[in-house]
Every structure is written in C-alpha cells, then in structure tokens.
Tab-separated table of N, CA and C in Angstrom:
chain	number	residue	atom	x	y	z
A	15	UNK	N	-2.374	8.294	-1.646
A	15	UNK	CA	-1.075	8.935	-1.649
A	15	UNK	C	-0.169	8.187	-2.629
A	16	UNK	N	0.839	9.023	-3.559
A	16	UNK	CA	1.372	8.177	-4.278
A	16	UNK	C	2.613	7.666	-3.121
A	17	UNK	N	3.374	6.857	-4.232
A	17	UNK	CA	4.458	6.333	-3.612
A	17	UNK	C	5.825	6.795	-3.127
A	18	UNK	N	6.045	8.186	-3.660
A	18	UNK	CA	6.526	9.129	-3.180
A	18	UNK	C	6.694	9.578	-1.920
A	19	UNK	N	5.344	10.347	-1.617
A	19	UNK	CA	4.641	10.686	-1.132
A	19	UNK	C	4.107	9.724	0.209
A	20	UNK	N	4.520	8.742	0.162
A	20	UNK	CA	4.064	7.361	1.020
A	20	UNK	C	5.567	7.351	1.946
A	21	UNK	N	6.771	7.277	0.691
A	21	UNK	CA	8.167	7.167	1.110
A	21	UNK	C	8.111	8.175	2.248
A	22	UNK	N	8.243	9.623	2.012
A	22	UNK	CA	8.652	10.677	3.276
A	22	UNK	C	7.686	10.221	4.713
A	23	UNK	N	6.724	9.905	4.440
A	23	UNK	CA	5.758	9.324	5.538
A	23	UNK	C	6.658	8.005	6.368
A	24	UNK	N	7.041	7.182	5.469
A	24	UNK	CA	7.915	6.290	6.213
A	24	UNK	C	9.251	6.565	6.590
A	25	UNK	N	10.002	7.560	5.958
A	25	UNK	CA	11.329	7.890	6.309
A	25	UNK	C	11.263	8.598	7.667
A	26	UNK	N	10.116	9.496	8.069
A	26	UNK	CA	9.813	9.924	8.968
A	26	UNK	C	9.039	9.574	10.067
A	27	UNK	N	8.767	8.007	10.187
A	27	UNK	CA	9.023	6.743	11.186
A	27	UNK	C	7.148	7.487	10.889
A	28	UNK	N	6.158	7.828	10.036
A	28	UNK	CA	4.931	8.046	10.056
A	28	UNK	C	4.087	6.829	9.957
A	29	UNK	N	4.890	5.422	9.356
A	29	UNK	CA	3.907	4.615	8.763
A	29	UNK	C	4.276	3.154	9.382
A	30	UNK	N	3.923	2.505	9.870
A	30	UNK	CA	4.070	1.369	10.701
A	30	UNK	C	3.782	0.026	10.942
A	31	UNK	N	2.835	0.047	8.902
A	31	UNK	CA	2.438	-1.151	8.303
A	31	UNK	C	1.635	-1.065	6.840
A	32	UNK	N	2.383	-2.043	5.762
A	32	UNK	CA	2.062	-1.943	4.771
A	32	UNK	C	1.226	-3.502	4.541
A	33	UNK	N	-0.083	-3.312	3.935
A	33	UNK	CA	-1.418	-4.020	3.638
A	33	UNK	C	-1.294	-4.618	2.033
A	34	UNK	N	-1.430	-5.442	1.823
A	34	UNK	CA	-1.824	-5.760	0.458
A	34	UNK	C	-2.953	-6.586	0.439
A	35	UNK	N	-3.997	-6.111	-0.186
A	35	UNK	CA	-5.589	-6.644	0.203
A	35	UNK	C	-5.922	-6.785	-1.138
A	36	UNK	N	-6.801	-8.214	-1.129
A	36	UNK	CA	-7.242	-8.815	-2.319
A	36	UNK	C	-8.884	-7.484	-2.129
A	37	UNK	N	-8.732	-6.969	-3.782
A	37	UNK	CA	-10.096	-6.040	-3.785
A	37	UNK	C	-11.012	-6.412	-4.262
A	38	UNK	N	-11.160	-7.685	-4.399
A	38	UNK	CA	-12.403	-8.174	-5.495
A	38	UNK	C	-12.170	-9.808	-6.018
A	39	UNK	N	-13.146	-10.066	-6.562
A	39	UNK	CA	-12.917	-11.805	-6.542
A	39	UNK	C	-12.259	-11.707	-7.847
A	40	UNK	N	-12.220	-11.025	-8.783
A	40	UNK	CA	-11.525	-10.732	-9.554
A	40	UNK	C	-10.214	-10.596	-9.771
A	41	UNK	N	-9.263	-10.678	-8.798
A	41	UNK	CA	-8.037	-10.847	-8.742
A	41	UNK	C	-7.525	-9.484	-8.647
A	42	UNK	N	-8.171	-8.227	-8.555
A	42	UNK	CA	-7.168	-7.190	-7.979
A	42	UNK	C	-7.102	-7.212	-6.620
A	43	UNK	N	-5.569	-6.121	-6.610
A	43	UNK	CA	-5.134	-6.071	-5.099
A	43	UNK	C	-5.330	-4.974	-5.054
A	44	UNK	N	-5.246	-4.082	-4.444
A	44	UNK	CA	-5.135	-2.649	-3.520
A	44	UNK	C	-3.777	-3.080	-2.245
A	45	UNK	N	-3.009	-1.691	-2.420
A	45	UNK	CA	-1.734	-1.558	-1.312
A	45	UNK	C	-2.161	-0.121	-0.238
A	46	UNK	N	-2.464	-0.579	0.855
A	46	UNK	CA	-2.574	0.404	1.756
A	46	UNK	C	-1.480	0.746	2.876
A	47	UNK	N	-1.617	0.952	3.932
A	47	UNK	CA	-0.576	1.734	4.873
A	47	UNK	C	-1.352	1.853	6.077
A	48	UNK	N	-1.021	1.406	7.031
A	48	UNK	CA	-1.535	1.552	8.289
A	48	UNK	C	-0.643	3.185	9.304
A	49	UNK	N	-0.931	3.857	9.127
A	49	UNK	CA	-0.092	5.066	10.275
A	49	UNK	C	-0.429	4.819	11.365
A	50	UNK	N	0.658	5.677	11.977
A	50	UNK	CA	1.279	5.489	13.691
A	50	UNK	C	-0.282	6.023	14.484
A	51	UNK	N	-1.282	6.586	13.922
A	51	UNK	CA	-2.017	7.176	14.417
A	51	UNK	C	-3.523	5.764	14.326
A	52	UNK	N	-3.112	4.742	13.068
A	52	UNK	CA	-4.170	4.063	13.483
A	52	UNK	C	-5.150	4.010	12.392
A	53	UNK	N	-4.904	5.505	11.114
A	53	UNK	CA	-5.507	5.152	10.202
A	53	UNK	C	-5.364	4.611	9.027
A	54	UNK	N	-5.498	4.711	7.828
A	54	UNK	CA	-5.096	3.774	6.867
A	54	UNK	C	-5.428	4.972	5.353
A	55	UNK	N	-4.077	4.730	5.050
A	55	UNK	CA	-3.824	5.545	4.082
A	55	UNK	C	-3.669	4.372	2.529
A	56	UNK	N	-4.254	4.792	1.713
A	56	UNK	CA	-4.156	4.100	0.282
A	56	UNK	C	-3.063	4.479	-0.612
A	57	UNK	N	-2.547	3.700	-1.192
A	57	UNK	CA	-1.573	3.858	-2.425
A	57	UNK	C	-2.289	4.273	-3.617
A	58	UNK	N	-2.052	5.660	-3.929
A	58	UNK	CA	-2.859	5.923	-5.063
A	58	UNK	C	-1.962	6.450	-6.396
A	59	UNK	N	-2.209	6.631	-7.537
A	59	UNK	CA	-2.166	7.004	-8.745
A	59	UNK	C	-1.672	8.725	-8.343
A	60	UNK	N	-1.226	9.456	-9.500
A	60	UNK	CA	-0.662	10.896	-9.554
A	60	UNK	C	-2.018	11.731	-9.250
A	61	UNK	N	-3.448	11.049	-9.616
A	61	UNK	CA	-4.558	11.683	-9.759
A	61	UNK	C	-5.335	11.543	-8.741
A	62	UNK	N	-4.617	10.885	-7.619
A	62	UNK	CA	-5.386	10.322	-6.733
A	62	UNK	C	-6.396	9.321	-6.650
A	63	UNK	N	-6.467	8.718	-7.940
A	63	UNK	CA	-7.258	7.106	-8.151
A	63	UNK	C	-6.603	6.392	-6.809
A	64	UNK	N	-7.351	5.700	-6.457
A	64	UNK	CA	-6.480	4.179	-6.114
A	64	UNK	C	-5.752	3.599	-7.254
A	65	UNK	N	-4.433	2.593	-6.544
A	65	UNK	CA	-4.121	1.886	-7.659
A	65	UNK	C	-4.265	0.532	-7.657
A	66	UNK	N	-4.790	-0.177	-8.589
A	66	UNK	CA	-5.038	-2.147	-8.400
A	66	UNK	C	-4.166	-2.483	-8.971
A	67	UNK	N	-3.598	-3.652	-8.647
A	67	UNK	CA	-3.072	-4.456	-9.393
A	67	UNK	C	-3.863	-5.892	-9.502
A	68	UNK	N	-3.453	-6.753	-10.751
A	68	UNK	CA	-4.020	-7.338	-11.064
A	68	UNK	C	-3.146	-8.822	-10.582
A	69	UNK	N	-2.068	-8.801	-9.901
A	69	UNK	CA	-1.525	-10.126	-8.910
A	69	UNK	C	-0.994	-9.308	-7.991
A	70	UNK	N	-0.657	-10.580	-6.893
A	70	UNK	CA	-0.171	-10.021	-6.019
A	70	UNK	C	1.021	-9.658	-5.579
A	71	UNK	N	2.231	-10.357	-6.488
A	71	UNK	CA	3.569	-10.218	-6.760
A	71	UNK	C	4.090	-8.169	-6.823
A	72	UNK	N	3.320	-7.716	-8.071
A	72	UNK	CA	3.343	-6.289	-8.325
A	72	UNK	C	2.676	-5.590	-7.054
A	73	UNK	N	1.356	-6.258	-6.830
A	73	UNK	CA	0.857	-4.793	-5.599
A	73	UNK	C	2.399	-5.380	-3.929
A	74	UNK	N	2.879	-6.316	-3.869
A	74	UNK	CA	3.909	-6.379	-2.931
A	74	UNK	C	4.777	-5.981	-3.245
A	75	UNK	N	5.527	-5.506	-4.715
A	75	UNK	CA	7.186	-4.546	-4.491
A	75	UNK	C	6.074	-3.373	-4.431
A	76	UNK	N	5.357	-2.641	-4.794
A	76	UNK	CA	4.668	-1.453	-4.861
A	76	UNK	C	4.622	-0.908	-3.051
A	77	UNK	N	4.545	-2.076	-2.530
A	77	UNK	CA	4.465	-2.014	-0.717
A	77	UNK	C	5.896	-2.141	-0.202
A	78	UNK	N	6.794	-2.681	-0.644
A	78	UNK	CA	8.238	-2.423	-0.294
A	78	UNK	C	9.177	-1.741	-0.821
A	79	UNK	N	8.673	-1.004	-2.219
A	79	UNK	CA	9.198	0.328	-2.396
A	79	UNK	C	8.895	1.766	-2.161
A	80	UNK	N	8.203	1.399	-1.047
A	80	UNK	CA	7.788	3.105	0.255
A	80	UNK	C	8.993	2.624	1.151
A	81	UNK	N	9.648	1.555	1.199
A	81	UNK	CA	10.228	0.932	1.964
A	81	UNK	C	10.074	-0.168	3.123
A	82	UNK	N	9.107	-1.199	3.176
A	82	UNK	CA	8.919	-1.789	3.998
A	82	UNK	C	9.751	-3.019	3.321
A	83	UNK	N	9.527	-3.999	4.506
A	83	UNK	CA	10.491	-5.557	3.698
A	83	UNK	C	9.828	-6.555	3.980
A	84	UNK	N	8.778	-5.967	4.623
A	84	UNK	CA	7.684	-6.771	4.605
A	84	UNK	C	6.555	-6.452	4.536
A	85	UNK	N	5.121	-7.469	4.094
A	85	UNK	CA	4.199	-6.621	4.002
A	85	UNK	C	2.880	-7.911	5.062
A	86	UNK	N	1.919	-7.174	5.032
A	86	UNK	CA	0.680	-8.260	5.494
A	86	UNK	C	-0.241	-8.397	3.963
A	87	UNK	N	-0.334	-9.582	3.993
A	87	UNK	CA	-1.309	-10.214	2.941
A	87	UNK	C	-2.352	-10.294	3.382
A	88	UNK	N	-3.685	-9.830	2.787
A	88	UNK	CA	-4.950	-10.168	3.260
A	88	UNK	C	-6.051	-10.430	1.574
A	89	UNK	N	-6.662	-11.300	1.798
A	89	UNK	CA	-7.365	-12.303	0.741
A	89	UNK	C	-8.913	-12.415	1.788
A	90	UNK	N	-9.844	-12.471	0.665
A	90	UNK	CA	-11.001	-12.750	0.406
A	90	UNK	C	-11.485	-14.162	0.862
C-alpha cells in the first residue's frame, strides 16, 4: 500500500503499528504496518513493488509519515 493509502487506514484508527525491518544483510529496510485485525500490510511503491530503503533513518520518517511517532525497529 502506498503511503497515502496507508494514511486513510490510520486516520481511521485501521492501523495500530508501524515495523521497520532490516530485509537483508545488505542493509535494506522494508516499512510495514501491523492492522487492528492482526495482519501486516507493506509499504509499497505506486506499482505496488515493495519499497527498501537502504538506512534506517529514511525507511523511519517513511513510517511516521502515515502518521505514527513512533515506530518498532527490528534487525537481523
């Protein structure tokens, strides 16, 4: 889901935890979303790619501009 698209999910109390997960020993991250229901929704691209980032600074505002102010870090 883009980040848009992530936002109305949280404005509408849908999303109830934002993930930033190391994806590889390589140093990308992936930003996911935990919903009220338990599953886990990905931050993706307009095309529906996933999106990586390559530190973890960028994939964390990417997780607090759906709106959270905080996020969970998770590493390899």
């Amino acid at each position: 889901m883009t980040i848009n698209e992530l936002r109305v999910l949280y404005r509408s109390e849908r999303l109830v935890e934002a993930i930033v997960e190391q994806a590889d020993l390589d140093g990308q991250w992936v930003v996911e979303f935990r919903d009220n229901h338990g599953g886990m929704l990905a931050l993706t691209d307009l095309q529906g790619e996933q999106r990586y980032y390559s530190d973890l600074d960028s994939a964390s505002k990417s997780a607090m501009a759906v709106g959270f102010s905080q996020v969970r870090i998770e590493s390899l």
